Short mmCIF file of C-alpha atoms and ligand atoms in Angstrom, two decimals:
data_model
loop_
_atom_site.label_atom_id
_atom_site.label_comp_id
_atom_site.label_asym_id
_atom_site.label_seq_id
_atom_site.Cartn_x
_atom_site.Cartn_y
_atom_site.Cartn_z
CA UNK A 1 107.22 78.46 127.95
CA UNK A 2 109.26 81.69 127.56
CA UNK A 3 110.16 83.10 130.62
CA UNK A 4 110.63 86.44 129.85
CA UNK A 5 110.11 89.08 127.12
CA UNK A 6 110.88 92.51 126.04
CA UNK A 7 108.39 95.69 126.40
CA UNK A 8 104.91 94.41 127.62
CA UNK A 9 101.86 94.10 125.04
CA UNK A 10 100.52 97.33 126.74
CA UNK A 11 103.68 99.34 125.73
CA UNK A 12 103.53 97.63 122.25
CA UNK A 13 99.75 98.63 121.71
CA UNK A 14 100.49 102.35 122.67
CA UNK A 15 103.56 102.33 120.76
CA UNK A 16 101.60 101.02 117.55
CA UNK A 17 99.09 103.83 118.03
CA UNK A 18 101.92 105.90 118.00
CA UNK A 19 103.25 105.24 114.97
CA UNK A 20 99.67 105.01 113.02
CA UNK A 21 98.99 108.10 114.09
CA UNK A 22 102.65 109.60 112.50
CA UNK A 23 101.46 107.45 109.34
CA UNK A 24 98.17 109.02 109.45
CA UNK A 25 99.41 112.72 109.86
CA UNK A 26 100.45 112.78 105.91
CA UNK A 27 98.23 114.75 104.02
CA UNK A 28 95.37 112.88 101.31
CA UNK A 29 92.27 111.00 101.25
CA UNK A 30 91.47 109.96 104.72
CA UNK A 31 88.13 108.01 103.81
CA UNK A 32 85.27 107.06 105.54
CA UNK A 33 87.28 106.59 108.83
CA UNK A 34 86.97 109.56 110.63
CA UNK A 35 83.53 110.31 109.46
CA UNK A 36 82.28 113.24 107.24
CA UNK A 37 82.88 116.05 110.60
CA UNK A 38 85.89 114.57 112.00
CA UNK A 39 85.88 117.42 114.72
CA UNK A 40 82.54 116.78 115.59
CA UNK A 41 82.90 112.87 115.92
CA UNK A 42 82.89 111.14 119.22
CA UNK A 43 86.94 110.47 120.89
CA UNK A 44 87.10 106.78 119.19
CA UNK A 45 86.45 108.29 116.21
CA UNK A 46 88.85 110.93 116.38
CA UNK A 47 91.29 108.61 117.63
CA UNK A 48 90.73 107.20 114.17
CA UNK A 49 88.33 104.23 115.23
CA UNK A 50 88.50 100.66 114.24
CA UNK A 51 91.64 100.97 112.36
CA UNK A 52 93.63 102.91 115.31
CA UNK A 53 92.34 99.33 117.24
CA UNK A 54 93.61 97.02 114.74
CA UNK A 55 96.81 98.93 114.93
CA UNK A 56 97.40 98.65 118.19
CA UNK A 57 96.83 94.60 118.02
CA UNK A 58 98.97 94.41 115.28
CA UNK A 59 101.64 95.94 117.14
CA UNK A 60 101.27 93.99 120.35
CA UNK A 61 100.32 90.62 117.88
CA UNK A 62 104.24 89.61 116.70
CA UNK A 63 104.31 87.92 120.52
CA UNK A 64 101.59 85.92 119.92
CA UNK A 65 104.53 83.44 118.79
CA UNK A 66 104.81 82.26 122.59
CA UNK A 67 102.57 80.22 121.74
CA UNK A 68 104.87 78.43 119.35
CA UNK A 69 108.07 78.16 121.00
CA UNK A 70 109.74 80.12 118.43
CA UNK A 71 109.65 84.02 120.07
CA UNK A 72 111.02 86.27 118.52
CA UNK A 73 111.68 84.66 114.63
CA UNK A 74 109.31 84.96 111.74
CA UNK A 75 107.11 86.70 113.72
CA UNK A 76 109.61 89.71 114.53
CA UNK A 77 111.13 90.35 111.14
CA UNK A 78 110.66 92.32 108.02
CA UNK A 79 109.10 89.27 106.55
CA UNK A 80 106.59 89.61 108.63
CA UNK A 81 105.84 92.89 107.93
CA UNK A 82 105.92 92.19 104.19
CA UNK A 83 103.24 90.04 104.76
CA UNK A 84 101.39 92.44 107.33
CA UNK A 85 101.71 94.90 104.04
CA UNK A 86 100.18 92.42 101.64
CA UNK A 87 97.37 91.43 103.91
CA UNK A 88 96.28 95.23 105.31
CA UNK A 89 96.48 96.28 101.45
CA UNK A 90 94.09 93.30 100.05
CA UNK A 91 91.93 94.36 102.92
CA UNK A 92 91.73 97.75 102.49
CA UNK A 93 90.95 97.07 98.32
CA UNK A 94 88.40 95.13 99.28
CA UNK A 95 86.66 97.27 102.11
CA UNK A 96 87.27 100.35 99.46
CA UNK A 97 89.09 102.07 101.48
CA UNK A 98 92.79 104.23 100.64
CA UNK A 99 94.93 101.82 100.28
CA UNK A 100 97.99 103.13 100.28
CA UNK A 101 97.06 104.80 103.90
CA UNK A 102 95.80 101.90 105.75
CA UNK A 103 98.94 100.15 104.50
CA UNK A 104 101.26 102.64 106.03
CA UNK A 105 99.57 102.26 109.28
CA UNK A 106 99.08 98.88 109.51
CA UNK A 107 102.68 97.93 108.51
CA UNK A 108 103.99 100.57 110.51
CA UNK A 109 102.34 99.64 113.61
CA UNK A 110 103.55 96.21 113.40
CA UNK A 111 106.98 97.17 112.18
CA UNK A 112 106.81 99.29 115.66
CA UNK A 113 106.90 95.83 117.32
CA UNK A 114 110.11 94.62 116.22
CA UNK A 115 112.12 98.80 116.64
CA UNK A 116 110.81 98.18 120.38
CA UNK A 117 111.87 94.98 120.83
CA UNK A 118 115.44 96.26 119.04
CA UNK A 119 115.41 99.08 121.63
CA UNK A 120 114.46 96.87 124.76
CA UNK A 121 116.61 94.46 127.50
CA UNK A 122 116.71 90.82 126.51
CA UNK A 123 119.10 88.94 129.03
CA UNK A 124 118.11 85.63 127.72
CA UNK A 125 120.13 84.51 124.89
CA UNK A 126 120.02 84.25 121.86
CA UNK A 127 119.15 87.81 122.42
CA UNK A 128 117.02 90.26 120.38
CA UNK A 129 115.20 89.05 117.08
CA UNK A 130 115.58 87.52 113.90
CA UNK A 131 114.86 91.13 112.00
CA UNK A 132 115.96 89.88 108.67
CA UNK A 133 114.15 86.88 108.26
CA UNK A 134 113.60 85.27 105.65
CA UNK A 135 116.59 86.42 104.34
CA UNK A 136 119.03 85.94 107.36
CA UNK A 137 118.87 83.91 110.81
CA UNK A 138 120.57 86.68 112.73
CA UNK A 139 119.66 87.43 115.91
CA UNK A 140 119.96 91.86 116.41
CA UNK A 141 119.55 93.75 119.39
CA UNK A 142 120.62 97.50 119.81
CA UNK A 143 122.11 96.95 122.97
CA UNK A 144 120.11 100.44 124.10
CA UNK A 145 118.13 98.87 126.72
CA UNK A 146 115.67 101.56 126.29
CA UNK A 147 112.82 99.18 127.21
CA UNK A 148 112.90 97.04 130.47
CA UNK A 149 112.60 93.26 130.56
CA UNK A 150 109.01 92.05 131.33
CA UNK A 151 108.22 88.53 133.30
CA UNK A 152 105.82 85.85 131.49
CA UNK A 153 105.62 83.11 134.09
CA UNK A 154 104.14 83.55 137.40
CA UNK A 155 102.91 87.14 136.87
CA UNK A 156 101.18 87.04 139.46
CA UNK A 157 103.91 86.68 142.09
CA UNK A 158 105.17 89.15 143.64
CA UNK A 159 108.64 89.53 141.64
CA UNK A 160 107.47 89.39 138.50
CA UNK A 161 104.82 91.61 139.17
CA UNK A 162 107.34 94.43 140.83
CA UNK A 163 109.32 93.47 137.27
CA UNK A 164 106.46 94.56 134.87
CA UNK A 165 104.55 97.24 136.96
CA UNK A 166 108.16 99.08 136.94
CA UNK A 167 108.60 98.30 133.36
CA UNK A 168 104.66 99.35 132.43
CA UNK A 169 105.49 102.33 134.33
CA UNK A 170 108.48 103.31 132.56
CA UNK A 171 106.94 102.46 128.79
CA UNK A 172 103.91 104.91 129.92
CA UNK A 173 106.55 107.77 130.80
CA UNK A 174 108.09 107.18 127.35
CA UNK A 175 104.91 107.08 125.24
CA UNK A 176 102.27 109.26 126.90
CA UNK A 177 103.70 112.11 126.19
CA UNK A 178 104.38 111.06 122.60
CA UNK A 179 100.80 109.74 122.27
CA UNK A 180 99.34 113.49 123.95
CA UNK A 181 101.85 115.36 120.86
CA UNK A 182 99.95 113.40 118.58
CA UNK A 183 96.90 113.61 119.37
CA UNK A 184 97.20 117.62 119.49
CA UNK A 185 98.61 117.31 115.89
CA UNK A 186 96.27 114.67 114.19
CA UNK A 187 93.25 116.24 115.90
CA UNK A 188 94.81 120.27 114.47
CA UNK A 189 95.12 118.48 111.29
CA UNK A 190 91.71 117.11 111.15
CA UNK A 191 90.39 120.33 112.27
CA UNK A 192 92.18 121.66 109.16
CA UNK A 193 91.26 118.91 106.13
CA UNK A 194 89.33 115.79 106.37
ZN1 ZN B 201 108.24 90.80 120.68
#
């Protein structure tokens, strides 16, 4: 087991939403998402329902690899996303839905993942990710430190914990107020054109 990783799967989920929601402020077809009165829908709908959720597992889903001994490889790269691309675009053909919308978001909020993890501590070598994968075995990091180091083993002690409240804390101060510009934009822009 991993001992430690880079922003927490709560900063990676808000993060995701983030970037859907920049995805999903281009103009076109926004289908059946946000209903036929987007202004009038309940807040999950506005929010952009279902697919605003998937995002933000997609985004926290690259650390699944913990699992598998091999964090931060495949599973952080533009590979990944490639295939993220292929898979949200099949979906979205087959659901009818626009494709080339639901494929921005969904490979966007994964691709968030991996900028994050760029941006973040990692004092554990071989430190950052394998971005480049399949292509290259590199590891990159930006050195930034932007996001703090969060604890995986005994979370529940009262180190770690201190560790990822402070870093929880500081990914909220970063993307709250991003999330709140957002949301004033999407929800001005849905008030303009469905
Ligand atoms: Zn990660």
């Amino acid at each position: 087991m991993i001992a430690a990783s880079m922003p927490s799967p709560i900063g990676h989920a808000l993060a995701g939403v983030a970037v859907a929601w920049t995805a999903d402020l281009i103009p076109g077809h926004r289908a059946r998402r946000t209903g036929p009165e987007p202004c009038a829908g309940s807040w999950y709908q506005r929010g952009g329902g279902h697919l605003t959720v998937v995002c933000a597992a997609l985004a926290a889903a690259p650390d699944l690899d913990l699992a598998l001994m091999a964090h931060r490889t495949a599973t952080h790269s533009i590979g990944a996303v490639l295939i993220v691309a292929l898979c949200a675009a099949a979906l979205a053909a087959a659901g009818r839905q626009p494709i080339a919308r639901v494929t921005l978001m969904c490979a966007a909020a994964y691709g968030s993942h991996l900028l994050l993890d760029w941006l973040g501590a990692d004092y554990y070598p071989p430190r950052g990710l394998q971005l480049l994968w399949p292509f290259s075995r590199e590891w990159y990091i930006s050195g930034l430190d932007l996001f703090r180091q969060t604890a995986r083993l005994r979370i529940f002690t009262r180190g770690p914990m201190r560790t990822n409240v402070r870093a929880i804390l500081q990914e909220l101060a970063i993307l709250v107020p991003v999330l709140a510009l957002l949301w004033t934009a999407r929800t001005e822009k849905l008030r303009i054109k469905n």
